[in-house]
Coordinates of C-alpha atoms and ligand atoms in Angstrom, one line a residue:
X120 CA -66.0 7.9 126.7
X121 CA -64.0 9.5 123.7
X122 CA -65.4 13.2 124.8
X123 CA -63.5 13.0 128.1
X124 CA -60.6 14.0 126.4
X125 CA -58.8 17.8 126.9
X126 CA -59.0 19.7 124.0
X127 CA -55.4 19.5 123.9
X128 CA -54.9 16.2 123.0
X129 CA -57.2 15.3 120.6
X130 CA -55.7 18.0 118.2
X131 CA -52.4 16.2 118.4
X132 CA -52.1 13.7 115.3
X133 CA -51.0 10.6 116.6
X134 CA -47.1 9.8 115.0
X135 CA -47.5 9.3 111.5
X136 CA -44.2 7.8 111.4
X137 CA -45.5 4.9 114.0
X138 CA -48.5 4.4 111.6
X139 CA -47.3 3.9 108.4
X140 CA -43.8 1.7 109.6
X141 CA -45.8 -0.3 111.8
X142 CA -46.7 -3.1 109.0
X143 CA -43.9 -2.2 106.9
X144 CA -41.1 -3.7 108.5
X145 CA -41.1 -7.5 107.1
X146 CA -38.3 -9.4 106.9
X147 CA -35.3 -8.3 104.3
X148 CA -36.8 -5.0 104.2
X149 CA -33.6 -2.1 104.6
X150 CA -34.7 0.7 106.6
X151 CA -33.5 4.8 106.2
X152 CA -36.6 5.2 107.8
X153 CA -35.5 4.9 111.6
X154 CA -34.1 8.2 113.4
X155 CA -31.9 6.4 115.8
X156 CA -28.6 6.7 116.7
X157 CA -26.4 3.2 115.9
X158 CA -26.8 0.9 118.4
X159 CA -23.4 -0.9 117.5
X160 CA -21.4 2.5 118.8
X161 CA -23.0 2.8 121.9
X162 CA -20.2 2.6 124.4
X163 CA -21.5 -0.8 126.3
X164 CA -18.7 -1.8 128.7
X165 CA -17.7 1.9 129.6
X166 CA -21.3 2.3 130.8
X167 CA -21.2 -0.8 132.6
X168 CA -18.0 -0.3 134.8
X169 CA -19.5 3.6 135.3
X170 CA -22.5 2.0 136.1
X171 CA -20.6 -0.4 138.6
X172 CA -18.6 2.4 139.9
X173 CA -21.8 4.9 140.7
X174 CA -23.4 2.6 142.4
X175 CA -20.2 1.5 145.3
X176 CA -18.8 5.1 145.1
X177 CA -21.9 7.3 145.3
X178 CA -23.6 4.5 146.8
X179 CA -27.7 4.6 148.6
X180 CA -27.4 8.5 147.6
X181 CA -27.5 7.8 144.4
X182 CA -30.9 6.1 144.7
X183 CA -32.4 9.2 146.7
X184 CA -34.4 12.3 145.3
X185 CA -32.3 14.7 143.8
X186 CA -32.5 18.6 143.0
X187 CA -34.3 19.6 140.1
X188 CA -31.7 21.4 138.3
X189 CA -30.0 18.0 138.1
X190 CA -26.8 16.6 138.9
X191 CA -24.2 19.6 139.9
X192 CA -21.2 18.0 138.1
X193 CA -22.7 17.0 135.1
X194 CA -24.0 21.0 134.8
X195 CA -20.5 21.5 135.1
X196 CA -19.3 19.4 132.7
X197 CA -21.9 20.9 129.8
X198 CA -20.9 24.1 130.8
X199 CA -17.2 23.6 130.4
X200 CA -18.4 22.5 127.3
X201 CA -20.2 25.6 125.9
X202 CA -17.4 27.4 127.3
X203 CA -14.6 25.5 125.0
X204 CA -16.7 26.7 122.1
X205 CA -16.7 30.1 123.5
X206 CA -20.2 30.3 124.8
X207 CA -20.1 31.7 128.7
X208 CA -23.2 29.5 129.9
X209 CA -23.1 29.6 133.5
X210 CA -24.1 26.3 135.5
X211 CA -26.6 28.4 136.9
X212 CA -28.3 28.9 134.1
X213 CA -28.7 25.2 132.7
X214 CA -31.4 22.5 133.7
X215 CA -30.9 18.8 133.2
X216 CA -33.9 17.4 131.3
X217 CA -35.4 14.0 130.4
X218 CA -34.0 13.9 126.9
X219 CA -34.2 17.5 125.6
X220 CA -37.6 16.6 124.2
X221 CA -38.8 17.4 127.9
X222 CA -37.3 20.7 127.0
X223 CA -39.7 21.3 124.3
X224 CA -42.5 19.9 126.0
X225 CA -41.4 22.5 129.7
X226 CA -40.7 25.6 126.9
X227 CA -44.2 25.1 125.1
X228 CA -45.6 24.7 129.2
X229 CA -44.2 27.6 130.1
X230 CA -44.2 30.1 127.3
X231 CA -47.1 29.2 125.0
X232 CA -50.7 30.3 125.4
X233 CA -53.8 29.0 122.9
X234 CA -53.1 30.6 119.5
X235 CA -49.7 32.1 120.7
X236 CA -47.2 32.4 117.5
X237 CA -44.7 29.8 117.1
X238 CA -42.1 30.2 114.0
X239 CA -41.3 26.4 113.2
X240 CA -38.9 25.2 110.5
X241 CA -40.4 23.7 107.1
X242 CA -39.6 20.9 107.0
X243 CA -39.3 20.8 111.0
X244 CA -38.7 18.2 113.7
X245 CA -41.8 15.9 113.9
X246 CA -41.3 15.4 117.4
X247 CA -40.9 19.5 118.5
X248 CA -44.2 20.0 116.5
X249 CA -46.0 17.4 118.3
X250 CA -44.5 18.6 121.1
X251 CA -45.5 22.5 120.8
X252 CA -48.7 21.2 119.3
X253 CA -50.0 20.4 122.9
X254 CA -50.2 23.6 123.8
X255 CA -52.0 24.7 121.0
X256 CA -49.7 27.6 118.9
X257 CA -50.5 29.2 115.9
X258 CA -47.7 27.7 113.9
X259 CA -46.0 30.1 111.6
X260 CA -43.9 28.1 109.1
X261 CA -41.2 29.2 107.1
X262 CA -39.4 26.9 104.8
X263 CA -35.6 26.2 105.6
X264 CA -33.3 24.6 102.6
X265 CA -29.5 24.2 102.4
X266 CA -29.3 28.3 102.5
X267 CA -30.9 27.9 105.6
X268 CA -34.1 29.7 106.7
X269 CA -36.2 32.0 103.9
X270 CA -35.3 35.2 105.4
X271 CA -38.0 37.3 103.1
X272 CA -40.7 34.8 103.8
X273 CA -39.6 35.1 107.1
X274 CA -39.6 39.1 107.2
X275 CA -42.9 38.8 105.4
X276 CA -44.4 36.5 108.2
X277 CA -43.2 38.7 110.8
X278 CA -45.0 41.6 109.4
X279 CA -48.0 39.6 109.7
X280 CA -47.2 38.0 112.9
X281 CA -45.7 38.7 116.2
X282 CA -44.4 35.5 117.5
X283 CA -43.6 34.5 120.9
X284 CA -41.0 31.6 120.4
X285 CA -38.5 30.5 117.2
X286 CA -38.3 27.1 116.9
X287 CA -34.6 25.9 114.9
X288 CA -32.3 22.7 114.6
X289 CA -29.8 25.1 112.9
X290 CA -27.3 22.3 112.7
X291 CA -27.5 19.3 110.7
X292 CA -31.3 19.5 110.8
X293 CA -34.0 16.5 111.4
X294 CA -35.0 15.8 108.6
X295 CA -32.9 17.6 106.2
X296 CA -29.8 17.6 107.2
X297 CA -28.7 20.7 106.6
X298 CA -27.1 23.5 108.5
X299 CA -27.6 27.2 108.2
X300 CA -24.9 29.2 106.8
X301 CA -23.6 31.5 109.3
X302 CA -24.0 34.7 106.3
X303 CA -28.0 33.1 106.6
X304 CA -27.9 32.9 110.4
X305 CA -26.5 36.7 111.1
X306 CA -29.1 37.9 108.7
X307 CA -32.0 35.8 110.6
X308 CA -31.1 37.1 114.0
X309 CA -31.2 40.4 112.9
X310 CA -34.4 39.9 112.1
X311 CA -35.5 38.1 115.4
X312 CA -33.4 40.8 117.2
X313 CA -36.3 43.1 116.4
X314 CA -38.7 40.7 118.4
X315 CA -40.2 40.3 121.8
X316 CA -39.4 36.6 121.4
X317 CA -37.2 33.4 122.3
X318 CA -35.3 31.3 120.2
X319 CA -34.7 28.1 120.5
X320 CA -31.5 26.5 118.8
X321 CA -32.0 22.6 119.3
X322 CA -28.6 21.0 118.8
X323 CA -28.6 17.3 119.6
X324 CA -26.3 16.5 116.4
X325 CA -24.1 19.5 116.5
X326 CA -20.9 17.6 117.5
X327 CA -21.4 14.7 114.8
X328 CA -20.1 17.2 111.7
X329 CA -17.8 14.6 109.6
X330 CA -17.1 17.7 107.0
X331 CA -17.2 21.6 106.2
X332 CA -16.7 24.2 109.4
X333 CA -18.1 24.8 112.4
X334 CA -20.8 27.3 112.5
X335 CA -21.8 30.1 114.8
X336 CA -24.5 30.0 117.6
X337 CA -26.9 32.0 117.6
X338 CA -26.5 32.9 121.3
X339 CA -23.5 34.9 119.7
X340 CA -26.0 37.2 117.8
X341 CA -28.8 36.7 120.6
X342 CA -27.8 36.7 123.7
X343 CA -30.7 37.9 125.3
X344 CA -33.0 35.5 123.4
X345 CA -31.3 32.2 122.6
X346 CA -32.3 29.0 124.6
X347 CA -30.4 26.5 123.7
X348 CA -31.2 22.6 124.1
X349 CA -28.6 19.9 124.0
X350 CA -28.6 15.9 124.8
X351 CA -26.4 13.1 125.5
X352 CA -28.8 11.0 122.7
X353 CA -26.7 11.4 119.8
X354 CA -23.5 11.4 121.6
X355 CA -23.5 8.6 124.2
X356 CA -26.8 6.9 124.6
X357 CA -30.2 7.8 124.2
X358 CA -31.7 5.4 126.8
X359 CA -31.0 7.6 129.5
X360 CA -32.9 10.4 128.6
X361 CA -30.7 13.1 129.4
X362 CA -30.7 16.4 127.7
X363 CA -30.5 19.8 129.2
X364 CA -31.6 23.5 128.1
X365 CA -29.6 26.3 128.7
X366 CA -31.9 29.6 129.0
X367 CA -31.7 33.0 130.3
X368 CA -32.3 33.4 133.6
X369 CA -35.6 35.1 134.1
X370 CA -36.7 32.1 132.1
X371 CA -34.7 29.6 133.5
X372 CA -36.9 30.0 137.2
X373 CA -39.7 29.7 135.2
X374 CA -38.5 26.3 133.9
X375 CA -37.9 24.9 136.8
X376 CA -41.3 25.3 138.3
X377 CA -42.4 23.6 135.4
X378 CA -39.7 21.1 135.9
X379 CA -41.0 20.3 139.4
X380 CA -44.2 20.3 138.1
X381 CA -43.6 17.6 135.6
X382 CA -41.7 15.0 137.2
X383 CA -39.6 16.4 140.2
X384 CA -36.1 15.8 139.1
X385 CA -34.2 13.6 136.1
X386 CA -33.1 10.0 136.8
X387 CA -30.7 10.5 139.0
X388 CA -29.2 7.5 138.4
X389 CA -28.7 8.1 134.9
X390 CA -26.8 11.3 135.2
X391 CA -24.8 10.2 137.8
X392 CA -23.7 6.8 135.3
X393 CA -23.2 9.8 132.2
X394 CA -21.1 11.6 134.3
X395 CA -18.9 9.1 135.8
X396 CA -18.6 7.6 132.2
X397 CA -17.3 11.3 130.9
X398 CA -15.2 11.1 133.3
X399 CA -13.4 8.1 133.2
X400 CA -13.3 8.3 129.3
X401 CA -12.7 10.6 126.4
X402 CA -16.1 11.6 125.0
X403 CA -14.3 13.6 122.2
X404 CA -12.9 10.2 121.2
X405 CA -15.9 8.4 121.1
X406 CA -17.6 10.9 119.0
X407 CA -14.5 11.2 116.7
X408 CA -15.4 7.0 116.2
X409 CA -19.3 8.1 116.4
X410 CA -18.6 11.0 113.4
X411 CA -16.4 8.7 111.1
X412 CA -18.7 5.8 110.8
X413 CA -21.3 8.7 110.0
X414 CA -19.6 10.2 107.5
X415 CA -18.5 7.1 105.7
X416 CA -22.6 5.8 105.8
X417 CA -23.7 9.2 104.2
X418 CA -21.0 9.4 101.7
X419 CA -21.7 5.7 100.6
X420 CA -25.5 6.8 100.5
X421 CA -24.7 9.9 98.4
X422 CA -22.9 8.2 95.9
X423 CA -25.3 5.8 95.4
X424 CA -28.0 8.3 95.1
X425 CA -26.0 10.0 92.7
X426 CA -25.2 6.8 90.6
X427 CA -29.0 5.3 90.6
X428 CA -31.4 8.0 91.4
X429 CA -33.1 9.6 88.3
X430 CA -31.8 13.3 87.6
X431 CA -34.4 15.2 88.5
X432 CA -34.3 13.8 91.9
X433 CA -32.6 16.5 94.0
X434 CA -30.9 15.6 97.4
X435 CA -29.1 17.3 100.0
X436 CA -25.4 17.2 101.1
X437 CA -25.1 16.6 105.1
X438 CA -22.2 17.9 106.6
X439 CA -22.8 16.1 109.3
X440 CA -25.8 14.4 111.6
X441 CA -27.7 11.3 110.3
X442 CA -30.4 12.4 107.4
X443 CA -30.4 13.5 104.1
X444 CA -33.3 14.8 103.0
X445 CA -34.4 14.3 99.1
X446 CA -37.1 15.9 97.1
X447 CA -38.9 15.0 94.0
X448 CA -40.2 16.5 91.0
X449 CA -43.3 19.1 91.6
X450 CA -46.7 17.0 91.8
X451 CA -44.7 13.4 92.8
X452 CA -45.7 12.1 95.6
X453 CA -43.2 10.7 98.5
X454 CA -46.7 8.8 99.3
X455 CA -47.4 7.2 97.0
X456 CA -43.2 6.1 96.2
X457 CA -43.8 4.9 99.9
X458 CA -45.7 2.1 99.2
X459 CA -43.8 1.2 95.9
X460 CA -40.7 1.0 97.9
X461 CA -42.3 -1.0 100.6
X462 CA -43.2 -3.7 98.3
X463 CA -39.3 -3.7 97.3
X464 CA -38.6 -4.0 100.9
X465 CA -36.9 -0.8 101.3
X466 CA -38.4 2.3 103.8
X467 CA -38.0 6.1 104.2
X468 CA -40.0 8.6 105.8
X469 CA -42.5 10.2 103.6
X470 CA -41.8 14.0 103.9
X471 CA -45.7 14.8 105.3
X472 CA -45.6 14.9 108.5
X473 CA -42.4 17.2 109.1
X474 CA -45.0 20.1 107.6
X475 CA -47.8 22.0 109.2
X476 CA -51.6 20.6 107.1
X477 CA -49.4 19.6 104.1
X478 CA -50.1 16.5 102.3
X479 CA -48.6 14.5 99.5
X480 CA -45.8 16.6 99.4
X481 CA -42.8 15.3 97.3
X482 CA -39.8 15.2 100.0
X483 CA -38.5 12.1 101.7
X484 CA -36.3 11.8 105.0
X485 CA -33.1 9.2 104.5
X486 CA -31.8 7.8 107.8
X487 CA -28.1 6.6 106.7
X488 CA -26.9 5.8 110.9
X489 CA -28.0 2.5 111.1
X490 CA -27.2 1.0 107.8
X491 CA -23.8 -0.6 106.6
X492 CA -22.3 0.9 103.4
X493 CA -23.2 -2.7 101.1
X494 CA -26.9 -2.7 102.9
X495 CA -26.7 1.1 101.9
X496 CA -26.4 0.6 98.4
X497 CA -28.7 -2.0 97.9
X498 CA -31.4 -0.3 99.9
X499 CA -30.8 2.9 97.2
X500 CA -30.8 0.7 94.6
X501 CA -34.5 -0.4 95.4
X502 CA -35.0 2.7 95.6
X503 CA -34.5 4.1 92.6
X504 CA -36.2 0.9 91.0
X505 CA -39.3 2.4 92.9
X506 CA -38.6 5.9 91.6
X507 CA -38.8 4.5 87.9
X508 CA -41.9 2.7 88.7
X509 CA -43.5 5.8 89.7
X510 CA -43.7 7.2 86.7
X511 CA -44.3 11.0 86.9
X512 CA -40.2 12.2 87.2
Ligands
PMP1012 N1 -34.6 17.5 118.8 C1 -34.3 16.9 117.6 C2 -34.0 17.8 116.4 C3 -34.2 15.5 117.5 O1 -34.0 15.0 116.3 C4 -34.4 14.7 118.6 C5 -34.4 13.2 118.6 N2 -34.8 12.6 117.5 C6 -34.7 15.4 119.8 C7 -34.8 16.7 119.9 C8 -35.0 14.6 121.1 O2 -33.9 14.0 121.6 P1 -33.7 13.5 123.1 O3 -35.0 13.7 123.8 O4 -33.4 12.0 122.9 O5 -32.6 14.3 123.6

C-alpha cells in the first residue's frame, strides 16, 4: 500500500540521526551525539509545586479549551522579555507554539509553495530542514562558519534566486555552534533588505552564552521582515513543548489560521505550569546555573580536543549553546570515523545530514550538555584514538 503515500512525505528522509544511533548505543559507550538539554538541571521540584499550585488556583479552567494564541500571561511575560533586550514585540503579535518546531512546521504551511525558494544555513538545523522539506522548497544553501553567513555566495545566490523565506539559528547555531558576528549580520540584512522575503531568526539557545557579548537581532536591521522563534526547551524543560514565534502582523493572522488548523491551541496545561513556575522563581537564575555548567562542559571539551586531537583537525569555539562543531581534513570522512568511534564506544553526529544532497562530508557535530567534564575527556580521548586509526589526516 506504499503508493498511498502524499508526495510530500515520501521525499522526506527519515532522521538519519535515529538510524545510525539506534544500534550504537551499547553499554560504556559516551555519547556527544545527543542534542538534549541536561536532564540533571531541569528544575524538578519548582515544576512540581507550580504544577500543584495551577491546578488548586486556576483549577477545572485549566483543563478547558483555550485561545489559540495561547496563554495571555505567558505572552506577556515573553514580551517583557524582548522588551528588556530592547526589542518592542507586542503581545499581539506573538503565538504560543508546541515547541518552536511547530513554528517551522506553521511558517513552511503558510508561506511555502512546491519549489518556492528557501535560503537554509550550511550546515543547518536537521530538524528545520526536515521540517521545511514537507512542503517541498527549493533549498538554497549557503554555507555559514564562525564569520557567520557567506555573504558573496549569498549575493551570488540571490542573483540567481528570489527566495521567499531565510532560514537562520544566528546564535550559538545547531550544529556549529557559532554565532554571527554582528559586522556579518548588518551586512547580511542589507542584503535581505533588498528582498520580498521573511527571515526567520530561530533562537532557542540565545540566553545560554557562557562567554564573548551579546549580539544584535536582526529584527533591529529587519523589522519589516524578521520572525523570530523562541522556546522554553533549552531554558526550563523541553517536555512541555512550548515555544512561540513572534511575526509581523499581516503574517501573524495568517499563523493562527494555520494554528487552528493544526491542533487548536497549545497544552494549556503546560503553559499555565511554565508560567506559574516564572513566576514564583527566578528564571535568570536558573539559566545563570544552566549557562555555567555549559560553559565549564565545553571548555573541558575544548581542551581536550586541543590536547588529543590531531592538528589538522579544526574545531569551533562556542560562545555559548551546547555543540561544537569540528571538521576534518578535505576527502576524510565523518562516516566512515563514525563507525571507528563506535567500536571505541564513543558517538558524535556525522556532519551529513545537517547539508542539502551532501554525503561523506568531513564535519562532525559534538554535543558537550549531557556529559561530565572526566566522561568528557575520556570520550575525546577515544576519539582521537579513532581519528589516528583513520588514517587519511
Ligand atoms: N530550532 C533549533 C535550532 C533547535 O536546535 C531545536 C531543538 N533541537 C528546535 C528549533 C526545536 O526546539 P523545540 O521544539 O523544543 O522548541
Amino acid at each position: 500500500m506504499n503508493n498511498l503515500f502524499a508526495d510530500r512525505i515520501t521525499d522526506v528522509p527519515r532522521s538519519f540521526i535515529r538510524e545510525i544511533l539506534k544500534d550504537a548505543l551499547q553499554p560504556g559507550t559516551i555519547s556527544f551525539a545527543g542534542g538534549l538539554p541536561n536532564r540533571d538541571l531541569f528544575p524538578l521540584e519548582a515544576i512540581s509545586s507550580a504544577s500543584e499550585k495551577v491546578f488548586s488556583g486556576i483549577g477545572r479552567d485549566v483543563l478547558q479549551y483555550s485561545s489559540s494564541e495561547g496563554y495571555e500571561p505567558l505572552r506577556e511575560f515573553i514580551s517583557a522579555q524582548y522588551a528588556e533586550k530592547g526589542l518592542d514585540i507586542p503581545v499581539g503579535n506573538i503565538l504560543i507554539t508546541s515547541g518552536s518546531q511547530q513554528g517551522l512546521d506553521l511558517l513552511g504551511k503558510v508561506l511555502l509553495n512546491d519549489g518556492d525558494g528557501l535560503v537554509i544555513e550550511e550546515p543547518g538545523y536537521l530538524g528545520a530542514i526536515q521540517a521545511f522539506a514537507l512542503y517541498r522548497p527549493e533549498f538554497i544553501p549557503v554555507t555559514v562558519d564562525e564569520n557567520g553567513m557567506d555573504c558573496d555566495l549569498l549575493a551570488e545566490k540571490l542573483q540567481q534566486h528570489s527566495p521567499k523565506l531565510f532560514y537562520t539559528v544566528p546564535n550559538f547555531q545547531n550544529p556549529s555552534g557559532i554565532t554571527y558576528p554582528n559586522a556579518n549580520r548588518e551586512k547580511v540584512a542589507a542584503l535581505v533588505k533588498k528582498t520580498n522575503a521573511y527571515f526567520i531568526e530561530d533562537n532557542p539557545y540565545g540566553d545560554l552564552r557562557f562567554s564573548g557579548e551579546h549580539q544584535t537581532s536582526f529584527k533591529h536591521w529587519l523589522p519589516e521582515q524578521t520572525v523570530l522563534l523562541g522556546s522554553f526547551s533549552k531554558t526550563v524543560v523541553p517536555g512541555f513543548r512550548l515555544g512561540w514565534i513572534a511575526a509581523p502582523t499581516s503574517l501573524m493572522e495568517k499563523l493562527i489560521i494555520a494554528k487552528q488548523a493544526a491542533d487548536l491551541h497549545t497544552n494549556q496545561l503546560s503553559q499555565c505550569i511554565v508560567h506559574q513556575y516564572i513566576v514564583d522563581n527566578d528564571l535568570n537564575a536558573h539559566i545563570r546555573e544552566i549557562v555555567a555548567a555549559y560553559g565549564k562542559q565545553k571548555d573541558a571539551m575544548q581542551s581536550a580536543i586541543e590536547k588529543h586531537f590531531p592538528k589538522e583537525v579544526r574545531h569551533t569555539n562556542p560562545e555559548g549553546g551546547m555543540f561544537l562543531w569540528a571538521t576534518l581534513p578535505e576527502g576524510a570522512s565523518a562516516l566512515k570515523l563514525f563507525e571507528i568511534a563506535a567500536e571505541k564506544k564513543v558517538l558524535f553526529v556525522p556532519g551529513d545530514p545537517f547539508y542539502i544532497n551532501q554525503t561523506h562530508k568531513n564535519t562532525l557535530r559534538l554535543n558537550y550538555s549531557c556529559v561530565d567534564q572526566a566522561t568528557i575527556v575520556e570520550g575525546i580521548e577515544r576519539l582521537a584514538c579513532a581519528m589516528q586509526e583513520l588514517g587519511c589526516l
